[in-house]
Amino acid sequence: MRIAIGSDHAGFFLKENIKLYLTKEGYEAEDFGTDSPSSCDYPDYAKKVADAVACGLSKFGILICGTGIGMSIVANKTRGIRAALCSSSETASLARSHNHANVLCFSARFLSEEEAKQIVSTFLTTPEEEGRHRRRVDKIEA
Ligand code: RB5
């Protein structure tokens, strides 16, 4: 399964580690940058990852910045993207099962690497629930 991943400078080191983790777990990580801890603008990377997911090149996207907030705001501007800012395995699970999120955003500053890996693992393995949750998701976009 192909996963698009991106970060700004604040998320750079965590992105590199999450990339290794994805590969170890058998996922194909496509890295949309940034490529160094030098200061950069999070919207540039959020748009690239959101586009890769929206056009079907990647099944899911992962976006990391200082808080995860900027990434989620930008990614949700792209049609077809449901980006969820998650801070725990529990919220990652619900983002998938109830909201059918296709982009995971999280903070590099307020999570440990271990917590981030748990969130990623849960997000990528939790299925979407049908029924009332599908009905609600269908109402998000006309
Ligand atoms: C960068 O300092 C910081 O503003 C950015 O990583 C992110 O947290 C924005 O939402």
PDB file of C-alpha atoms and ligand atoms in Angstrom:
ATOM      1  CA  MET A   1       0.000   0.000   0.000  1.00  0.00           C
ATOM      2  CA  ARG A   2       1.383   3.392  -0.992  1.00  0.00           C
ATOM      3  CA  ILE A   3       1.435   6.177   1.599  1.00  0.00           C
ATOM      4  CA  ALA A   4       2.195   9.815   0.716  1.00  0.00           C
ATOM      5  CA  ILE A   5       4.118  11.555   3.481  1.00  0.00           C
ATOM      6  CA  GLY A   6       5.210  15.140   4.033  1.00  0.00           C
ATOM      7  CA  SER A   7       6.269  17.569   6.703  1.00  0.00           C
ATOM      8  CA  ASP A   8       7.605  21.037   7.244  1.00  0.00           C
ATOM      9  CA  HIS A   9      10.896  21.749   9.055  1.00  0.00           C
ATOM     10  CA  ALA A  10       9.309  21.160  12.467  1.00  0.00           C
ATOM     11  CA  GLY A  11       8.221  17.670  11.437  1.00  0.00           C
ATOM     12  CA  PHE A  12      11.269  16.759   9.375  1.00  0.00           C
ATOM     13  CA  PHE A  13      13.070  14.425  11.804  1.00  0.00           C
ATOM     14  CA  LEU A  14       9.880  12.677  12.868  1.00  0.00           C
ATOM     15  CA  LYS A  15       8.921  12.253   9.187  1.00  0.00           C
ATOM     16  CA  GLU A  16      12.240  10.559   8.493  1.00  0.00           C
ATOM     17  CA  ASN A  17      11.653   8.125  11.341  1.00  0.00           C
ATOM     18  CA  ILE A  18       8.042   7.462  10.368  1.00  0.00           C
ATOM     19  CA  LYS A  19       9.208   6.792   6.816  1.00  0.00           C
ATOM     20  CA  LEU A  20      11.590   4.097   8.090  1.00  0.00           C
ATOM     21  CA  TYR A  21       8.805   2.669  10.221  1.00  0.00           C
ATOM     22  CA  LEU A  22       6.440   2.509   7.225  1.00  0.00           C
ATOM     23  CA  THR A  23       9.012   0.688   5.127  1.00  0.00           C
ATOM     24  CA  LYS A  24       9.706  -1.749   7.957  1.00  0.00           C
ATOM     25  CA  GLU A  25       5.976  -2.464   8.200  1.00  0.00           C
ATOM     26  CA  GLY A  26       5.752  -3.204   4.478  1.00  0.00           C
ATOM     27  CA  TYR A  27       4.241   0.056   3.230  1.00  0.00           C
ATOM     28  CA  GLU A  28       5.587   2.011   0.273  1.00  0.00           C
ATOM     29  CA  ALA A  29       6.316   5.538   1.511  1.00  0.00           C
ATOM     30  CA  GLU A  30       6.351   8.324  -1.062  1.00  0.00           C
ATOM     31  CA  ASP A  31       8.089  11.342   0.414  1.00  0.00           C
ATOM     32  CA  PHE A  32       6.919  14.775  -0.763  1.00  0.00           C
ATOM     33  CA  GLY A  33       9.412  16.672   1.434  1.00  0.00           C
ATOM     34  CA  THR A  34      10.614  18.737   3.082  1.00  0.00           C
ATOM     35  CA  ASP A  35      14.139  17.436   2.730  1.00  0.00           C
ATOM     36  CA  SER A  36      15.894  19.196   5.597  1.00  0.00           C
ATOM     37  CA  PRO A  37      15.208  20.929   8.923  1.00  0.00           C
ATOM     38  CA  SER A  38      15.589  24.346   7.247  1.00  0.00           C
ATOM     39  CA  SER A  39      12.617  26.641   7.693  1.00  0.00           C
ATOM     40  CA  CYS A  40       9.904  26.192   5.064  1.00  0.00           C
ATOM     41  CA  ASP A  41       6.149  26.663   4.562  1.00  0.00           C
ATOM     42  CA  TYR A  42       3.809  23.838   5.580  1.00  0.00           C
ATOM     43  CA  PRO A  43       1.125  24.586   2.913  1.00  0.00           C
ATOM     44  CA  ASP A  44       3.558  23.595   0.139  1.00  0.00           C
ATOM     45  CA  TYR A  45       3.858  20.044   1.490  1.00  0.00           C
ATOM     46  CA  ALA A  46       0.253  19.640   2.622  1.00  0.00           C
ATOM     47  CA  LYS A  47      -0.962  20.432  -0.902  1.00  0.00           C
ATOM     48  CA  LYS A  48       1.378  17.903  -2.516  1.00  0.00           C
ATOM     49  CA  VAL A  49       0.351  15.080  -0.188  1.00  0.00           C
ATOM     50  CA  ALA A  50      -3.351  15.971  -0.451  1.00  0.00           C
ATOM     51  CA  ASP A  51      -3.141  15.950  -4.260  1.00  0.00           C
ATOM     52  CA  ALA A  52      -1.423  12.541  -4.276  1.00  0.00           C
ATOM     53  CA  VAL A  53      -4.246  11.071  -2.189  1.00  0.00           C
ATOM     54  CA  ALA A  54      -7.062  12.902  -4.002  1.00  0.00           C
ATOM     55  CA  CYS A  55      -5.917  11.661  -7.421  1.00  0.00           C
ATOM     56  CA  GLY A  56      -5.545   8.084  -6.156  1.00  0.00           C
ATOM     57  CA  LEU A  57      -1.758   7.810  -6.435  1.00  0.00           C
ATOM     58  CA  SER A  58      -1.592   7.052  -2.711  1.00  0.00           C
ATOM     59  CA  LYS A  59      -4.245   5.403  -0.563  1.00  0.00           C
ATOM     60  CA  PHE A  60      -3.437   7.508   2.499  1.00  0.00           C
ATOM     61  CA  GLY A  61      -1.437  10.594   3.384  1.00  0.00           C
ATOM     62  CA  ILE A  62       0.552  11.481   6.487  1.00  0.00           C
ATOM     63  CA  LEU A  63       1.394  15.109   7.305  1.00  0.00           C
ATOM     64  CA  ILE A  64       3.527  16.311  10.201  1.00  0.00           C
ATOM     65  CA  CYS A  65       4.226  19.854  11.370  1.00  0.00           C
ATOM     66  CA  GLY A  66       4.840  21.474  14.747  1.00  0.00           C
ATOM     67  CA  THR A  67       1.242  21.083  15.872  1.00  0.00           C
ATOM     68  CA  GLY A  68      -0.358  19.251  12.941  1.00  0.00           C
ATOM     69  CA  ILE A  69      -2.893  22.066  12.792  1.00  0.00           C
ATOM     70  CA  GLY A  70      -1.569  23.944   9.760  1.00  0.00           C
ATOM     71  CA  MET A  71      -1.242  20.727   7.785  1.00  0.00           C
ATOM     72  CA  SER A  72      -4.827  19.708   8.535  1.00  0.00           C
ATOM     73  CA  ILE A  73      -6.236  23.124   7.622  1.00  0.00           C
ATOM     74  CA  VAL A  74      -4.496  23.066   4.242  1.00  0.00           C
ATOM     75  CA  ALA A  75      -5.113  19.407   3.371  1.00  0.00           C
ATOM     76  CA  ASN A  76      -8.842  19.799   3.987  1.00  0.00           C
ATOM     77  CA  LYS A  77      -9.044  22.429   1.229  1.00  0.00           C
ATOM     78  CA  THR A  78      -8.486  19.725  -1.387  1.00  0.00           C
ATOM     79  CA  ARG A  79     -11.651  18.084  -2.704  1.00  0.00           C
ATOM     80  CA  GLY A  80     -11.954  14.478  -1.596  1.00  0.00           C
ATOM     81  CA  ILE A  81      -9.610  14.897   1.341  1.00  0.00           C
ATOM     82  CA  ARG A  82     -10.713  14.204   4.880  1.00  0.00           C
ATOM     83  CA  ALA A  83      -7.692  15.121   6.960  1.00  0.00           C
ATOM     84  CA  ALA A  84      -7.786  14.363  10.686  1.00  0.00           C
ATOM     85  CA  LEU A  85      -5.497  15.846  13.304  1.00  0.00           C
ATOM     86  CA  CYS A  86      -4.919  12.963  15.727  1.00  0.00           C
ATOM     87  CA  SER A  87      -3.270  12.995  19.118  1.00  0.00           C
ATOM     88  CA  SER A  88      -3.756   9.375  20.229  1.00  0.00           C
ATOM     89  CA  SER A  89      -4.443   5.882  18.914  1.00  0.00           C
ATOM     90  CA  GLU A  90      -8.048   6.309  20.004  1.00  0.00           C
ATOM     91  CA  THR A  91      -8.605   9.432  17.917  1.00  0.00           C
ATOM     92  CA  ALA A  92      -6.777   7.827  14.965  1.00  0.00           C
ATOM     93  CA  SER A  93      -9.073   4.805  15.183  1.00  0.00           C
ATOM     94  CA  LEU A  94     -12.214   6.952  15.276  1.00  0.00           C
ATOM     95  CA  ALA A  95     -10.935   9.178  12.476  1.00  0.00           C
ATOM     96  CA  ARG A  96     -10.864   6.088  10.267  1.00  0.00           C
ATOM     97  CA  SER A  97     -13.902   4.170  11.480  1.00  0.00           C
ATOM     98  CA  HIS A  98     -16.315   7.111  11.862  1.00  0.00           C
ATOM     99  CA  ASN A  99     -14.911   9.859   9.620  1.00  0.00           C
ATOM    100  CA  HIS A 100     -13.257   7.744   6.906  1.00  0.00           C
ATOM    101  CA  ALA A 101     -10.244  10.036   7.115  1.00  0.00           C
ATOM    102  CA  ASN A 102      -7.740   9.571   4.322  1.00  0.00           C
ATOM    103  CA  VAL A 103      -5.016  11.926   5.559  1.00  0.00           C
ATOM    104  CA  LEU A 104      -3.496  11.668   9.029  1.00  0.00           C
ATOM    105  CA  CYS A 105      -1.990  14.826  10.540  1.00  0.00           C
ATOM    106  CA  PHE A 106      -0.102  14.976  13.791  1.00  0.00           C
ATOM    107  CA  SER A 107       2.241  17.068  15.865  1.00  0.00           C
ATOM    108  CA  ALA A 108       5.989  16.634  15.993  1.00  0.00           C
ATOM    109  CA  ARG A 109       6.234  18.854  19.072  1.00  0.00           C
ATOM    110  CA  PHE A 110       3.667  17.262  21.357  1.00  0.00           C
ATOM    111  CA  LEU A 111       4.064  13.540  20.638  1.00  0.00           C
ATOM    112  CA  SER A 112       6.900  11.114  21.240  1.00  0.00           C
ATOM    113  CA  GLU A 113       8.159   9.027  18.345  1.00  0.00           C
ATOM    114  CA  GLU A 114       6.586   5.945  19.931  1.00  0.00           C
ATOM    115  CA  GLU A 115       3.199   7.663  20.245  1.00  0.00           C
ATOM    116  CA  ALA A 116       3.426   8.791  16.629  1.00  0.00           C
ATOM    117  CA  LYS A 117       4.151   5.239  15.452  1.00  0.00           C
ATOM    118  CA  GLN A 118       1.172   3.905  17.409  1.00  0.00           C
ATOM    119  CA  ILE A 119      -1.063   6.540  15.820  1.00  0.00           C
ATOM    120  CA  VAL A 120       0.211   5.692  12.336  1.00  0.00           C
ATOM    121  CA  SER A 121      -0.221   1.969  12.876  1.00  0.00           C
ATOM    122  CA  THR A 122      -3.789   2.382  14.137  1.00  0.00           C
ATOM    123  CA  PHE A 123      -4.750   4.789  11.368  1.00  0.00           C
ATOM    124  CA  LEU A 124      -3.463   2.523   8.595  1.00  0.00           C
ATOM    125  CA  THR A 125      -5.121  -0.639   9.911  1.00  0.00           C
ATOM    126  CA  THR A 126      -8.539   0.566  11.065  1.00  0.00           C
ATOM    127  CA  PRO A 127     -11.351  -0.026   8.554  1.00  0.00           C
ATOM    128  CA  GLU A 128     -14.153   2.379   7.705  1.00  0.00           C
ATOM    129  CA  GLU A 129     -17.502   1.608   9.341  1.00  0.00           C
ATOM    130  CA  GLU A 130     -20.549   1.611   7.083  1.00  0.00           C
ATOM    131  CA  GLY A 131     -24.183   2.430   7.956  1.00  0.00           C
ATOM    132  CA  ARG A 132     -24.695   5.716   9.762  1.00  0.00           C
ATOM    133  CA  HIS A 133     -21.042   6.631   9.437  1.00  0.00           C
ATOM    134  CA  ARG A 134     -21.082   6.235   5.630  1.00  0.00           C
ATOM    135  CA  ARG A 135     -24.280   8.307   5.496  1.00  0.00           C
ATOM    136  CA  ARG A 136     -22.637  11.106   7.462  1.00  0.00           C
ATOM    137  CA  VAL A 137     -19.434  11.038   5.425  1.00  0.00           C
ATOM    138  CA  ASP A 138     -21.522  11.180   2.241  1.00  0.00           C
ATOM    139  CA  LYS A 139     -23.024  14.438   3.512  1.00  0.00           C
ATOM    140  CA  ILE A 140     -19.612  16.096   3.749  1.00  0.00           C
ATOM    141  CA  GLU A 141     -19.338  16.578  -0.003  1.00  0.00           C
ATOM    142  CA  ALA A 142     -22.225  17.198  -2.381  1.00  0.00           C
TER     143      ALA A 142
HETATM  144  C1  RB5 B   1       6.361  26.137  12.406  1.00  0.00           C
HETATM  145  O1  RB5 B   1       7.017  26.868  13.390  1.00  0.00           O
HETATM  146  C2  RB5 B   1       4.944  25.841  12.831  1.00  0.00           C
HETATM  147  O2  RB5 B   1       4.165  26.980  12.783  1.00  0.00           O
HETATM  148  C3  RB5 B   1       4.347  24.761  11.955  1.00  0.00           C
HETATM  149  O3  RB5 B   1       5.145  23.629  12.025  1.00  0.00           O
HETATM  150  C4  RB5 B   1       2.966  24.259  12.298  1.00  0.00           C
HETATM  151  O4  RB5 B   1       2.845  23.959  13.647  1.00  0.00           O
HETATM  152  C5  RB5 B   1       1.840  25.042  11.795  1.00  0.00           C
HETATM  153  O5  RB5 B   1       0.673  24.660  11.967  1.00  0.00           O
END
